[in-house]
């Protein structure tokens, strides 16, 4: 599908997520503990998606490919090799922001 108001139910039911490398899409799937294959759109200028996908791949959280290597990736991937994505720590960010703004 191209657009949906919410992917929560689809993510809940999914055994595997194949997604573009948008930060929101990646983080939503990883926070739900779903194995993720990130397909990079190589036609984007200043491709921040490529940077995010490659870092998540280096950290062992996702499989990364492009459209031409998707089938090969799906055939060769080992889902047990993926590392769980650590939960967010918003309190640390809040403390950092307080320090930067001068509330501490």
PDB file of N, CA and C in Angstrom, residues 27 30-33 61 83-92:
ATOM      1  N   UNK A  27      12.179   3.165  12.690  1.00  0.00           N
ATOM      2  CA  UNK A  27      12.074   3.155  14.146  1.00  0.00           C
ATOM      3  C   UNK A  27      10.779   2.519  14.628  1.00  0.00           C
ATOM      4  N   UNK A  30      11.287  -1.261  14.308  1.00  0.00           N
ATOM      5  CA  UNK A  30      12.287  -1.740  15.270  1.00  0.00           C
ATOM      6  C   UNK A  30      11.787  -1.664  16.704  1.00  0.00           C
ATOM      7  N   UNK A  31      11.059  -0.604  17.034  1.00  0.00           N
ATOM      8  CA  UNK A  31      10.517  -0.478  18.391  1.00  0.00           C
ATOM      9  C   UNK A  31       9.489  -1.565  18.689  1.00  0.00           C
ATOM     10  N   UNK A  32       8.846  -2.085  17.646  1.00  0.00           N
ATOM     11  CA  UNK A  32       7.878  -3.181  17.825  1.00  0.00           C
ATOM     12  C   UNK A  32       8.578  -4.536  17.830  1.00  0.00           C
ATOM     13  N   UNK A  33       9.916  -4.531  17.657  1.00  0.00           N
ATOM     14  CA  UNK A  33      10.666  -5.785  17.694  1.00  0.00           C
ATOM     15  C   UNK A  33      10.522  -6.625  16.446  1.00  0.00           C
ATOM     16  N   UNK A  61      20.936  -4.320  13.256  1.00  0.00           N
ATOM     17  CA  UNK A  61      19.504  -4.255  13.547  1.00  0.00           C
ATOM     18  C   UNK A  61      18.611  -4.529  12.342  1.00  0.00           C
ATOM     19  N   UNK A  83      20.120  -8.121  15.744  1.00  0.00           N
ATOM     20  CA  UNK A  83      20.170  -7.734  17.154  1.00  0.00           C
ATOM     21  C   UNK A  83      18.942  -6.903  17.499  1.00  0.00           C
ATOM     22  N   UNK A  84      18.371  -7.095  18.678  1.00  0.00           N
ATOM     23  CA  UNK A  84      17.232  -6.259  19.078  1.00  0.00           C
ATOM     24  C   UNK A  84      17.644  -4.788  19.132  1.00  0.00           C
ATOM     25  N   UNK A  85      16.731  -3.933  18.747  1.00  0.00           N
ATOM     26  CA  UNK A  85      16.976  -2.496  18.815  1.00  0.00           C
ATOM     27  C   UNK A  85      16.728  -2.038  20.243  1.00  0.00           C
ATOM     28  N   UNK A  86      17.671  -1.310  20.854  1.00  0.00           N
ATOM     29  CA  UNK A  86      17.485  -0.898  22.254  1.00  0.00           C
ATOM     30  C   UNK A  86      16.347   0.111  22.388  1.00  0.00           C
ATOM     31  N   UNK A  87      15.623   0.052  23.488  1.00  0.00           N
ATOM     32  CA  UNK A  87      14.524   1.011  23.681  1.00  0.00           C
ATOM     33  C   UNK A  87      15.060   2.435  23.817  1.00  0.00           C
ATOM     34  N   UNK A  88      14.225   3.386  23.437  1.00  0.00           N
ATOM     35  CA  UNK A  88      14.603   4.797  23.564  1.00  0.00           C
ATOM     36  C   UNK A  88      14.742   5.203  25.022  1.00  0.00           C
ATOM     37  N   UNK A  89      15.498   6.248  25.253  1.00  0.00           N
ATOM     38  CA  UNK A  89      15.690   6.780  26.601  1.00  0.00           C
ATOM     39  C   UNK A  89      15.411   8.285  26.587  1.00  0.00           C
ATOM     40  N   UNK A  90      14.130   8.656  26.475  1.00  0.00           N
ATOM     41  CA  UNK A  90      13.793  10.074  26.356  1.00  0.00           C
ATOM     42  C   UNK A  90      14.246  10.902  27.551  1.00  0.00           C
ATOM     43  N   UNK A  91      14.386  10.276  28.706  1.00  0.00           N
ATOM     44  CA  UNK A  91      14.823  11.028  29.888  1.00  0.00           C
ATOM     45  C   UNK A  91      16.249  11.549  29.716  1.00  0.00           C
ATOM     46  N   UNK A  92      17.090  10.796  29.020  1.00  0.00           N
ATOM     47  CA  UNK A  92      18.453  11.256  28.763  1.00  0.00           C
ATOM     48  C   UNK A  92      18.453  12.458  27.820  1.00  0.00           C
TER      49      UNK A  92
END
